[in-house]
């Protein structure tokens, strides 16, 4: 019985999550939405099971508190900088794209880095190179590309290399 259940539902938590999100995202869930959500709840775990997984290896969590503080500080600082740019019309600023070379090799660390970049106002991560050695970001106020690269590598990538070896 357990094998049959596992064959139908390779991941019961994922199936439940897909079902609940499918119902939750629809303003007026009806029979059609329920059937579609059930089908997706059955199919998506089978597709996800075939994906190549790379499990997270966690190194030291020692830099995590400082990284969280730095991230929160940078978010507040960036919000103020973006507000200043928007509220002072005619102010010169140049937005642009920057490729940041990565020393991180763990995909979970790279994902965390991309997320930190994206949640900071004025920057957004856009692409990861195929070899996972560079990440492309867009910067709202790009005066000194090298300074942006150095800041991201020192403030975010360095502690993430310790957390995700």
PDB file of N, CA, C and O in Angstrom, residues 71-151:
ATOM      1  N   UNK A  71      22.292  43.112   5.479  1.00  0.00           N
ATOM      2  CA  UNK A  71      21.219  43.130   4.489  1.00  0.00           C
ATOM      3  C   UNK A  71      20.139  44.137   4.875  1.00  0.00           C
ATOM      4  O   UNK A  71      19.705  44.947   4.047  1.00  0.00           O
ATOM      5  N   UNK A  72      19.690  44.115   6.129  1.00  0.00           N
ATOM      6  CA  UNK A  72      18.656  45.044   6.570  1.00  0.00           C
ATOM      7  C   UNK A  72      19.140  46.491   6.489  1.00  0.00           C
ATOM      8  O   UNK A  72      18.409  47.382   6.036  1.00  0.00           O
ATOM      9  N   UNK A  73      20.377  46.731   6.894  1.00  0.00           N
ATOM     10  CA  UNK A  73      20.964  48.068   6.799  1.00  0.00           C
ATOM     11  C   UNK A  73      21.015  48.528   5.340  1.00  0.00           C
ATOM     12  O   UNK A  73      20.633  49.656   5.018  1.00  0.00           O
ATOM     13  N   UNK A  74      21.461  47.641   4.444  1.00  0.00           N
ATOM     14  CA  UNK A  74      21.560  47.988   3.025  1.00  0.00           C
ATOM     15  C   UNK A  74      20.191  48.243   2.401  1.00  0.00           C
ATOM     16  O   UNK A  74      20.056  49.103   1.525  1.00  0.00           O
ATOM     17  N   UNK A  75      19.180  47.519   2.837  1.00  0.00           N
ATOM     18  CA  UNK A  75      17.831  47.735   2.313  1.00  0.00           C
ATOM     19  C   UNK A  75      17.326  49.125   2.704  1.00  0.00           C
ATOM     20  O   UNK A  75      16.784  49.858   1.875  1.00  0.00           O
ATOM     21  N   UNK A  76      17.531  49.520   3.960  1.00  0.00           N
ATOM     22  CA  UNK A  76      17.108  50.848   4.409  1.00  0.00           C
ATOM     23  C   UNK A  76      17.896  51.922   3.661  1.00  0.00           C
ATOM     24  O   UNK A  76      17.326  52.888   3.142  1.00  0.00           O
ATOM     25  N   UNK A  77      19.207  51.746   3.580  1.00  0.00           N
ATOM     26  CA  UNK A  77      20.069  52.716   2.889  1.00  0.00           C
ATOM     27  C   UNK A  77      19.674  52.841   1.418  1.00  0.00           C
ATOM     28  O   UNK A  77      19.548  53.942   0.886  1.00  0.00           O
ATOM     29  N   UNK A  78      19.440  51.719   0.758  1.00  0.00           N
ATOM     30  CA  UNK A  78      19.066  51.737  -0.661  1.00  0.00           C
ATOM     31  C   UNK A  78      17.693  52.373  -0.870  1.00  0.00           C
ATOM     32  O   UNK A  78      17.490  53.091  -1.856  1.00  0.00           O
ATOM     33  N   UNK A  79      16.762  52.125   0.047  1.00  0.00           N
ATOM     34  CA  UNK A  79      15.453  52.778  -0.047  1.00  0.00           C
ATOM     35  C   UNK A  79      15.597  54.294  -0.009  1.00  0.00           C
ATOM     36  O   UNK A  79      14.943  55.005  -0.777  1.00  0.00           O
ATOM     37  N   UNK A  80      16.438  54.781   0.883  1.00  0.00           N
ATOM     38  CA  UNK A  80      16.666  56.225   0.976  1.00  0.00           C
ATOM     39  C   UNK A  80      17.331  56.761  -0.294  1.00  0.00           C
ATOM     40  O   UNK A  80      16.963  57.832  -0.790  1.00  0.00           O
ATOM     41  N   UNK A  81      18.296  56.025  -0.840  1.00  0.00           N
ATOM     42  CA  UNK A  81      18.963  56.459  -2.067  1.00  0.00           C
ATOM     43  C   UNK A  81      18.000  56.480  -3.252  1.00  0.00           C
ATOM     44  O   UNK A  81      18.000  57.427  -4.044  1.00  0.00           O
ATOM     45  N   UNK A  82      17.177  55.459  -3.380  1.00  0.00           N
ATOM     46  CA  UNK A  82      16.202  55.406  -4.473  1.00  0.00           C
ATOM     47  C   UNK A  82      15.183  56.533  -4.315  1.00  0.00           C
ATOM     48  O   UNK A  82      14.838  57.216  -5.287  1.00  0.00           O
ATOM     49  N   UNK A  83      14.711  56.770  -3.105  1.00  0.00           N
ATOM     50  CA  UNK A  83      13.761  57.857  -2.862  1.00  0.00           C
ATOM     51  C   UNK A  83      14.385  59.203  -3.231  1.00  0.00           C
ATOM     52  O   UNK A  83      13.733  60.046  -3.848  1.00  0.00           O
ATOM     53  N   UNK A  84      15.644  59.396  -2.882  1.00  0.00           N
ATOM     54  CA  UNK A  84      16.349  60.637  -3.210  1.00  0.00           C
ATOM     55  C   UNK A  84      16.429  60.819  -4.727  1.00  0.00           C
ATOM     56  O   UNK A  84      16.214  61.914  -5.242  1.00  0.00           O
ATOM     57  N   UNK A  85      16.720  59.744  -5.447  1.00  0.00           N
ATOM     58  CA  UNK A  85      16.796  59.832  -6.906  1.00  0.00           C
ATOM     59  C   UNK A  85      15.436  60.180  -7.522  1.00  0.00           C
ATOM     60  O   UNK A  85      15.360  60.958  -8.470  1.00  0.00           O
ATOM     61  N   UNK A  86      14.390  59.599  -6.971  1.00  0.00           N
ATOM     62  CA  UNK A  86      13.048  59.813  -7.525  1.00  0.00           C
ATOM     63  C   UNK A  86      12.498  61.191  -7.155  1.00  0.00           C
ATOM     64  O   UNK A  86      11.879  61.858  -7.978  1.00  0.00           O
ATOM     65  N   UNK A  87      12.737  61.619  -5.929  1.00  0.00           N
ATOM     66  CA  UNK A  87      12.148  62.867  -5.448  1.00  0.00           C
ATOM     67  C   UNK A  87      12.899  64.115  -5.891  1.00  0.00           C
ATOM     68  O   UNK A  87      12.378  65.219  -5.759  1.00  0.00           O
ATOM     69  N   UNK A  88      14.093  63.951  -6.395  1.00  0.00           N
ATOM     70  CA  UNK A  88      14.866  65.095  -6.906  1.00  0.00           C
ATOM     71  C   UNK A  88      14.966  64.984  -8.424  1.00  0.00           C
ATOM     72  O   UNK A  88      15.949  64.460  -8.951  1.00  0.00           O
ATOM     73  N   UNK A  89      13.970  65.477  -9.134  1.00  0.00           N
ATOM     74  CA  UNK A  89      14.007  65.381 -10.593  1.00  0.00           C
ATOM     75  C   UNK A  89      15.182  66.166 -11.164  1.00  0.00           C
ATOM     76  O   UNK A  89      15.612  67.174 -10.609  1.00  0.00           O
ATOM     77  N   UNK A  90      15.680  65.674 -12.274  1.00  0.00           N
ATOM     78  CA  UNK A  90      16.805  66.329 -12.925  1.00  0.00           C
ATOM     79  C   UNK A  90      18.156  65.898 -12.386  1.00  0.00           C
ATOM     80  O   UNK A  90      19.198  66.330 -12.878  1.00  0.00           O
ATOM     81  N   UNK A  91      18.151  65.069 -11.373  1.00  0.00           N
ATOM     82  CA  UNK A  91      19.410  64.587 -10.804  1.00  0.00           C
ATOM     83  C   UNK A  91      20.029  63.588 -11.775  1.00  0.00           C
ATOM     84  O   UNK A  91      19.344  62.731 -12.326  1.00  0.00           O
ATOM     85  N   UNK A  92      21.311  63.722 -11.997  1.00  0.00           N
ATOM     86  CA  UNK A  92      22.006  62.827 -12.920  1.00  0.00           C
ATOM     87  C   UNK A  92      22.234  61.457 -12.300  1.00  0.00           C
ATOM     88  O   UNK A  92      22.808  61.349 -11.220  1.00  0.00           O
ATOM     89  N   UNK A  93      21.756  60.434 -12.968  1.00  0.00           N
ATOM     90  CA  UNK A  93      22.108  59.074 -12.592  1.00  0.00           C
ATOM     91  C   UNK A  93      22.083  58.221 -13.839  1.00  0.00           C
ATOM     92  O   UNK A  93      21.365  58.489 -14.790  1.00  0.00           O
ATOM     93  N   UNK A  94      22.929  57.222 -13.833  1.00  0.00           N
ATOM     94  CA  UNK A  94      23.064  56.335 -14.981  1.00  0.00           C
ATOM     95  C   UNK A  94      22.791  54.920 -14.509  1.00  0.00           C
ATOM     96  O   UNK A  94      23.478  54.414 -13.626  1.00  0.00           O
ATOM     97  N   UNK A  95      21.775  54.303 -15.079  1.00  0.00           N
ATOM     98  CA  UNK A  95      21.524  52.909 -14.743  1.00  0.00           C
ATOM     99  C   UNK A  95      22.267  52.032 -15.745  1.00  0.00           C
ATOM    100  O   UNK A  95      22.604  52.472 -16.842  1.00  0.00           O
ATOM    101  N   UNK A  96      22.526  50.815 -15.340  1.00  0.00           N
ATOM    102  CA  UNK A  96      23.245  49.935 -16.249  1.00  0.00           C
ATOM    103  C   UNK A  96      23.355  48.512 -15.730  1.00  0.00           C
ATOM    104  O   UNK A  96      22.884  48.179 -14.640  1.00  0.00           O
ATOM    105  N   UNK A  97      23.977  47.692 -16.561  1.00  0.00           N
ATOM    106  CA  UNK A  97      24.149  46.261 -16.293  1.00  0.00           C
ATOM    107  C   UNK A  97      25.594  45.986 -15.908  1.00  0.00           C
ATOM    108  O   UNK A  97      26.510  46.563 -16.474  1.00  0.00           O
ATOM    109  N   UNK A  98      25.774  45.069 -14.975  1.00  0.00           N
ATOM    110  CA  UNK A  98      27.114  44.674 -14.520  1.00  0.00           C
ATOM    111  C   UNK A  98      27.153  43.162 -14.356  1.00  0.00           C
ATOM    112  O   UNK A  98      26.257  42.576 -13.744  1.00  0.00           O
ATOM    113  N   UNK A  99      28.195  42.551 -14.907  1.00  0.00           N
ATOM    114  CA  UNK A  99      28.448  41.127 -14.661  1.00  0.00           C
ATOM    115  C   UNK A  99      29.345  41.033 -13.441  1.00  0.00           C
ATOM    116  O   UNK A  99      30.424  41.628 -13.407  1.00  0.00           O
ATOM    117  N   UNK A 100      28.916  40.286 -12.451  1.00  0.00           N
ATOM    118  CA  UNK A 100      29.713  40.104 -11.232  1.00  0.00           C
ATOM    119  C   UNK A 100      30.332  38.720 -11.266  1.00  0.00           C
ATOM    120  O   UNK A 100      29.614  37.716 -11.347  1.00  0.00           O
ATOM    121  N   UNK A 101      31.674  38.649 -11.222  1.00  0.00           N
ATOM    122  CA  UNK A 101      32.318  37.330 -11.173  1.00  0.00           C
ATOM    123  C   UNK A 101      32.068  36.686  -9.815  1.00  0.00           C
ATOM    124  O   UNK A 101      32.107  37.344  -8.783  1.00  0.00           O
ATOM    125  N   UNK A 102      31.778  35.396  -9.831  1.00  0.00           N
ATOM    126  CA  UNK A 102      31.435  34.685  -8.604  1.00  0.00           C
ATOM    127  C   UNK A 102      32.541  33.732  -8.169  1.00  0.00           C
ATOM    128  O   UNK A 102      33.132  33.045  -8.992  1.00  0.00           O
ATOM    129  N   UNK A 103      32.755  33.707  -6.874  1.00  0.00           N
ATOM    130  CA  UNK A 103      33.598  32.679  -6.278  1.00  0.00           C
ATOM    131  C   UNK A 103      32.717  31.588  -5.671  1.00  0.00           C
ATOM    132  O   UNK A 103      33.185  30.485  -5.428  1.00  0.00           O
ATOM    133  N   UNK A 104      31.466  31.927  -5.395  1.00  0.00           N
ATOM    134  CA  UNK A 104      30.497  30.940  -4.916  1.00  0.00           C
ATOM    135  C   UNK A 104      30.295  29.884  -5.991  1.00  0.00           C
ATOM    136  O   UNK A 104      30.155  30.217  -7.162  1.00  0.00           O
ATOM    137  N   UNK A 105      30.264  28.628  -5.589  1.00  0.00           N
ATOM    138  CA  UNK A 105      29.993  27.560  -6.551  1.00  0.00           C
ATOM    139  C   UNK A 105      28.727  26.787  -6.182  1.00  0.00           C
ATOM    140  O   UNK A 105      28.147  26.141  -7.034  1.00  0.00           O
ATOM    141  N   UNK A 106      28.304  26.870  -4.936  1.00  0.00           N
ATOM    142  CA  UNK A 106      27.111  26.181  -4.461  1.00  0.00           C
ATOM    143  C   UNK A 106      25.884  26.901  -4.997  1.00  0.00           C
ATOM    144  O   UNK A 106      25.712  28.099  -4.771  1.00  0.00           O
ATOM    145  N   UNK A 107      25.018  26.196  -5.714  1.00  0.00           N
ATOM    146  CA  UNK A 107      23.853  26.819  -6.344  1.00  0.00           C
ATOM    147  C   UNK A 107      22.928  27.453  -5.311  1.00  0.00           C
ATOM    148  O   UNK A 107      22.287  28.476  -5.584  1.00  0.00           O
ATOM    149  N   UNK A 108      22.877  26.909  -4.117  1.00  0.00           N
ATOM    150  CA  UNK A 108      22.033  27.488  -3.071  1.00  0.00           C
ATOM    151  C   UNK A 108      22.615  28.814  -2.588  1.00  0.00           C
ATOM    152  O   UNK A 108      21.875  29.764  -2.314  1.00  0.00           O
ATOM    153  N   UNK A 109      23.929  28.890  -2.498  1.00  0.00           N
ATOM    154  CA  UNK A 109      24.585  30.151  -2.151  1.00  0.00           C
ATOM    155  C   UNK A 109      24.394  31.189  -3.245  1.00  0.00           C
ATOM    156  O   UNK A 109      24.162  32.370  -2.967  1.00  0.00           O
ATOM    157  N   UNK A 110      24.487  30.758  -4.501  1.00  0.00           N
ATOM    158  CA  UNK A 110      24.280  31.681  -5.629  1.00  0.00           C
ATOM    159  C   UNK A 110      22.838  32.186  -5.620  1.00  0.00           C
ATOM    160  O   UNK A 110      22.587  33.374  -5.851  1.00  0.00           O
ATOM    161  N   UNK A 111      21.897  31.301  -5.327  1.00  0.00           N
ATOM    162  CA  UNK A 111      20.495  31.699  -5.249  1.00  0.00           C
ATOM    163  C   UNK A 111      20.276  32.696  -4.116  1.00  0.00           C
ATOM    164  O   UNK A 111      19.553  33.690  -4.284  1.00  0.00           O
ATOM    165  N   UNK A 112      20.900  32.459  -2.974  1.00  0.00           N
ATOM    166  CA  UNK A 112      20.789  33.397  -1.850  1.00  0.00           C
ATOM    167  C   UNK A 112      21.380  34.750  -2.234  1.00  0.00           C
ATOM    168  O   UNK A 112      20.801  35.799  -1.926  1.00  0.00           O
ATOM    169  N   UNK A 113      22.516  34.745  -2.926  1.00  0.00           N
ATOM    170  CA  UNK A 113      23.138  35.994  -3.371  1.00  0.00           C
ATOM    171  C   UNK A 113      22.217  36.740  -4.328  1.00  0.00           C
ATOM    172  O   UNK A 113      21.998  37.949  -4.186  1.00  0.00           O
ATOM    173  N   UNK A 114      21.663  36.035  -5.302  1.00  0.00           N
ATOM    174  CA  UNK A 114      20.746  36.666  -6.259  1.00  0.00           C
ATOM    175  C   UNK A 114      19.533  37.251  -5.533  1.00  0.00           C
ATOM    176  O   UNK A 114      19.065  38.343  -5.872  1.00  0.00           O
ATOM    177  N   UNK A 115      19.050  36.553  -4.528  1.00  0.00           N
ATOM    178  CA  UNK A 115      17.898  37.040  -3.761  1.00  0.00           C
ATOM    179  C   UNK A 115      18.261  38.287  -2.965  1.00  0.00           C
ATOM    180  O   UNK A 115      17.491  39.257  -2.923  1.00  0.00           O
ATOM    181  N   UNK A 116      19.431  38.280  -2.322  1.00  0.00           N
ATOM    182  CA  UNK A 116      19.868  39.457  -1.565  1.00  0.00           C
ATOM    183  C   UNK A 116      20.013  40.666  -2.474  1.00  0.00           C
ATOM    184  O   UNK A 116      19.624  41.781  -2.105  1.00  0.00           O
ATOM    185  N   UNK A 117      20.560  40.452  -3.655  1.00  0.00           N
ATOM    186  CA  UNK A 117      20.718  41.550  -4.612  1.00  0.00           C
ATOM    187  C   UNK A 117      19.346  42.077  -5.019  1.00  0.00           C
ATOM    188  O   UNK A 117      19.124  43.288  -5.079  1.00  0.00           O
ATOM    189  N   UNK A 118      18.410  41.184  -5.273  1.00  0.00           N
ATOM    190  CA  UNK A 118      17.103  41.580  -5.772  1.00  0.00           C
ATOM    191  C   UNK A 118      16.257  42.275  -4.712  1.00  0.00           C
ATOM    192  O   UNK A 118      15.510  43.195  -5.031  1.00  0.00           O
ATOM    193  N   UNK A 119      16.351  41.867  -3.444  1.00  0.00           N
ATOM    194  CA  UNK A 119      15.529  42.517  -2.414  1.00  0.00           C
ATOM    195  C   UNK A 119      16.077  43.887  -2.023  1.00  0.00           C
ATOM    196  O   UNK A 119      15.381  44.652  -1.358  1.00  0.00           O
ATOM    197  N   UNK A 120      17.291  44.201  -2.436  1.00  0.00           N
ATOM    198  CA  UNK A 120      17.846  45.514  -2.157  1.00  0.00           C
ATOM    199  C   UNK A 120      17.364  46.487  -3.228  1.00  0.00           C
ATOM    200  O   UNK A 120      17.638  46.288  -4.408  1.00  0.00           O
ATOM    201  N   UNK A 121      16.618  47.518  -2.857  1.00  0.00           N
ATOM    202  CA  UNK A 121      16.096  48.457  -3.856  1.00  0.00           C
ATOM    203  C   UNK A 121      17.208  49.078  -4.699  1.00  0.00           C
ATOM    204  O   UNK A 121      18.277  49.409  -4.203  1.00  0.00           O
ATOM    205  N   UNK A 122      16.931  49.196  -5.988  1.00  0.00           N
ATOM    206  CA  UNK A 122      17.897  49.788  -6.906  1.00  0.00           C
ATOM    207  C   UNK A 122      18.758  48.766  -7.617  1.00  0.00           C
ATOM    208  O   UNK A 122      19.509  49.106  -8.518  1.00  0.00           O
ATOM    209  N   UNK A 123      18.662  47.504  -7.212  1.00  0.00           N
ATOM    210  CA  UNK A 123      19.417  46.441  -7.889  1.00  0.00           C
ATOM    211  C   UNK A 123      18.503  45.248  -8.116  1.00  0.00           C
ATOM    212  O   UNK A 123      17.574  45.011  -7.344  1.00  0.00           O
ATOM    213  N   UNK A 124      18.795  44.535  -9.172  1.00  0.00           N
ATOM    214  CA  UNK A 124      18.030  43.310  -9.442  1.00  0.00           C
ATOM    215  C   UNK A 124      18.941  42.332 -10.173  1.00  0.00           C
ATOM    216  O   UNK A 124      19.696  42.724 -11.062  1.00  0.00           O
ATOM    217  N   UNK A 125      18.904  41.088  -9.761  1.00  0.00           N
ATOM    218  CA  UNK A 125      19.672  40.068 -10.469  1.00  0.00           C
ATOM    219  C   UNK A 125      18.844  39.605 -11.655  1.00  0.00           C
ATOM    220  O   UNK A 125      17.640  39.437 -11.545  1.00  0.00           O
ATOM    221  N   UNK A 126      19.515  39.408 -12.796  1.00  0.00           N
ATOM    222  CA  UNK A 126      18.775  39.115 -14.016  1.00  0.00           C
ATOM    223  C   UNK A 126      19.161  37.783 -14.653  1.00  0.00           C
ATOM    224  O   UNK A 126      18.308  37.133 -15.245  1.00  0.00           O
ATOM    225  N   UNK A 127      20.416  37.391 -14.540  1.00  0.00           N
ATOM    226  CA  UNK A 127      20.843  36.188 -15.254  1.00  0.00           C
ATOM    227  C   UNK A 127      22.066  35.582 -14.578  1.00  0.00           C
ATOM    228  O   UNK A 127      22.918  36.295 -14.052  1.00  0.00           O
ATOM    229  N   UNK A 128      22.136  34.279 -14.631  1.00  0.00           N
ATOM    230  CA  UNK A 128      23.302  33.535 -14.177  1.00  0.00           C
ATOM    231  C   UNK A 128      23.922  32.906 -15.410  1.00  0.00           C
ATOM    232  O   UNK A 128      23.222  32.287 -16.217  1.00  0.00           O
ATOM    233  N   UNK A 129      25.230  33.082 -15.567  1.00  0.00           N
ATOM    234  CA  UNK A 129      25.893  32.498 -16.734  1.00  0.00           C
ATOM    235  C   UNK A 129      25.792  30.975 -16.678  1.00  0.00           C
ATOM    236  O   UNK A 129      25.613  30.389 -15.610  1.00  0.00           O
ATOM    237  N   UNK A 130      25.885  30.333 -17.842  1.00  0.00           N
ATOM    238  CA  UNK A 130      25.728  28.875 -17.905  1.00  0.00           C
ATOM    239  C   UNK A 130      26.733  28.146 -17.036  1.00  0.00           C
ATOM    240  O   UNK A 130      26.426  27.112 -16.457  1.00  0.00           O
ATOM    241  N   UNK A 131      27.941  28.693 -16.922  1.00  0.00           N
ATOM    242  CA  UNK A 131      28.977  28.036 -16.113  1.00  0.00           C
ATOM    243  C   UNK A 131      28.889  28.413 -14.635  1.00  0.00           C
ATOM    244  O   UNK A 131      29.713  27.991 -13.830  1.00  0.00           O
ATOM    245  N   UNK A 132      27.877  29.227 -14.265  1.00  0.00           N
ATOM    246  CA  UNK A 132      27.643  29.663 -12.880  1.00  0.00           C
ATOM    247  C   UNK A 132      28.811  30.475 -12.318  1.00  0.00           C
ATOM    248  O   UNK A 132      28.994  30.533 -11.104  1.00  0.00           O
ATOM    249  N   UNK A 133      29.565  31.127 -13.168  1.00  0.00           N
ATOM    250  CA  UNK A 133      30.727  31.885 -12.702  1.00  0.00           C
ATOM    251  C   UNK A 133      30.471  33.394 -12.682  1.00  0.00           C
ATOM    252  O   UNK A 133      31.284  34.143 -12.170  1.00  0.00           O
ATOM    253  N   UNK A 134      29.352  33.833 -13.256  1.00  0.00           N
ATOM    254  CA  UNK A 134      29.016  35.263 -13.294  1.00  0.00           C
ATOM    255  C   UNK A 134      27.511  35.439 -13.119  1.00  0.00           C
ATOM    256  O   UNK A 134      26.734  34.615 -13.586  1.00  0.00           O
ATOM    257  N   UNK A 135      27.146  36.523 -12.486  1.00  0.00           N
ATOM    258  CA  UNK A 135      25.735  36.879 -12.361  1.00  0.00           C
ATOM    259  C   UNK A 135      25.561  38.293 -12.910  1.00  0.00           C
ATOM    260  O   UNK A 135      26.373  39.179 -12.634  1.00  0.00           O
ATOM    261  N   UNK A 136      24.541  38.461 -13.726  1.00  0.00           N
ATOM    262  CA  UNK A 136      24.247  39.761 -14.326  1.00  0.00           C
ATOM    263  C   UNK A 136      23.233  40.482 -13.446  1.00  0.00           C
ATOM    264  O   UNK A 136      22.194  39.921 -13.104  1.00  0.00           O
ATOM    265  N   UNK A 137      23.580  41.718 -13.073  1.00  0.00           N
ATOM    266  CA  UNK A 137      22.649  42.514 -12.278  1.00  0.00           C
ATOM    267  C   UNK A 137      22.407  43.855 -12.966  1.00  0.00           C
ATOM    268  O   UNK A 137      23.245  44.338 -13.727  1.00  0.00           O
ATOM    269  N   UNK A 138      21.251  44.413 -12.688  1.00  0.00           N
ATOM    270  CA  UNK A 138      20.946  45.769 -13.148  1.00  0.00           C
ATOM    271  C   UNK A 138      20.993  46.678 -11.932  1.00  0.00           C
ATOM    272  O   UNK A 138      20.455  46.350 -10.874  1.00  0.00           O
ATOM    273  N   UNK A 139      21.666  47.817 -12.111  1.00  0.00           N
ATOM    274  CA  UNK A 139      21.825  48.771 -11.023  1.00  0.00           C
ATOM    275  C   UNK A 139      21.178  50.085 -11.449  1.00  0.00           C
ATOM    276  O   UNK A 139      21.453  50.584 -12.544  1.00  0.00           O
ATOM    277  N   UNK A 140      20.335  50.640 -10.590  1.00  0.00           N
ATOM    278  CA  UNK A 140      19.635  51.877 -10.908  1.00  0.00           C
ATOM    279  C   UNK A 140      20.601  53.055 -11.024  1.00  0.00           C
ATOM    280  O   UNK A 140      20.470  53.881 -11.911  1.00  0.00           O
ATOM    281  N   UNK A 141      21.558  53.142 -10.125  1.00  0.00           N
ATOM    282  CA  UNK A 141      22.513  54.253 -10.134  1.00  0.00           C
ATOM    283  C   UNK A 141      23.928  53.692 -10.215  1.00  0.00           C
ATOM    284  O   UNK A 141      24.567  53.430  -9.209  1.00  0.00           O
ATOM    285  N   UNK A 142      24.398  53.520 -11.427  1.00  0.00           N
ATOM    286  CA  UNK A 142      25.678  52.848 -11.675  1.00  0.00           C
ATOM    287  C   UNK A 142      26.759  53.879 -11.999  1.00  0.00           C
ATOM    288  O   UNK A 142      27.068  54.131 -13.147  1.00  0.00           O
ATOM    289  N   UNK A 143      27.310  54.485 -10.975  1.00  0.00           N
ATOM    290  CA  UNK A 143      28.382  55.460 -11.186  1.00  0.00           C
ATOM    291  C   UNK A 143      29.740  54.762 -11.316  1.00  0.00           C
ATOM    292  O   UNK A 143      30.554  55.142 -12.134  1.00  0.00           O
ATOM    293  N   UNK A 144      29.960  53.752 -10.480  1.00  0.00           N
ATOM    294  CA  UNK A 144      31.252  53.062 -10.463  1.00  0.00           C
ATOM    295  C   UNK A 144      31.000  51.551 -10.443  1.00  0.00           C
ATOM    296  O   UNK A 144      30.785  50.976  -9.372  1.00  0.00           O
ATOM    297  N   UNK A 145      31.034  50.907 -11.621  1.00  0.00           N
ATOM    298  CA  UNK A 145      30.746  49.467 -11.671  1.00  0.00           C
ATOM    299  C   UNK A 145      31.657  48.629 -10.763  1.00  0.00           C
ATOM    300  O   UNK A 145      31.184  47.706 -10.101  1.00  0.00           O
ATOM    301  N   UNK A 146      32.939  48.974 -10.707  1.00  0.00           N
ATOM    302  CA  UNK A 146      33.858  48.194  -9.883  1.00  0.00           C
ATOM    303  C   UNK A 146      33.514  48.312  -8.401  1.00  0.00           C
ATOM    304  O   UNK A 146      33.624  47.344  -7.646  1.00  0.00           O
ATOM    305  N   UNK A 147      33.056  49.484  -7.972  1.00  0.00           N
ATOM    306  CA  UNK A 147      32.667  49.664  -6.570  1.00  0.00           C
ATOM    307  C   UNK A 147      31.451  48.794  -6.241  1.00  0.00           C
ATOM    308  O   UNK A 147      31.384  48.210  -5.156  1.00  0.00           O
ATOM    309  N   UNK A 148      30.510  48.681  -7.178  1.00  0.00           N
ATOM    310  CA  UNK A 148      29.333  47.820  -6.979  1.00  0.00           C
ATOM    311  C   UNK A 148      29.779  46.363  -6.849  1.00  0.00           C
ATOM    312  O   UNK A 148      29.338  45.639  -5.957  1.00  0.00           O
ATOM    313  N   UNK A 149      30.657  45.944  -7.751  1.00  0.00           N
ATOM    314  CA  UNK A 149      31.159  44.563  -7.719  1.00  0.00           C
ATOM    315  C   UNK A 149      31.844  44.288  -6.389  1.00  0.00           C
ATOM    316  O   UNK A 149      31.563  43.283  -5.721  1.00  0.00           O
ATOM    317  N   UNK A 150      32.738  45.184  -5.983  1.00  0.00           N
ATOM    318  CA  UNK A 150      33.487  44.995  -4.733  1.00  0.00           C
ATOM    319  C   UNK A 150      32.554  44.957  -3.526  1.00  0.00           C
ATOM    320  O   UNK A 150      32.732  44.132  -2.624  1.00  0.00           O
ATOM    321  N   UNK A 151      31.556  45.828  -3.510  1.00  0.00           N
ATOM    322  CA  UNK A 151      30.628  45.881  -2.382  1.00  0.00           C
ATOM    323  C   UNK A 151      29.816  44.590  -2.274  1.00  0.00           C
ATOM    324  O   UNK A 151      29.672  44.026  -1.190  1.00  0.00           O
TER     325      UNK A 151
END
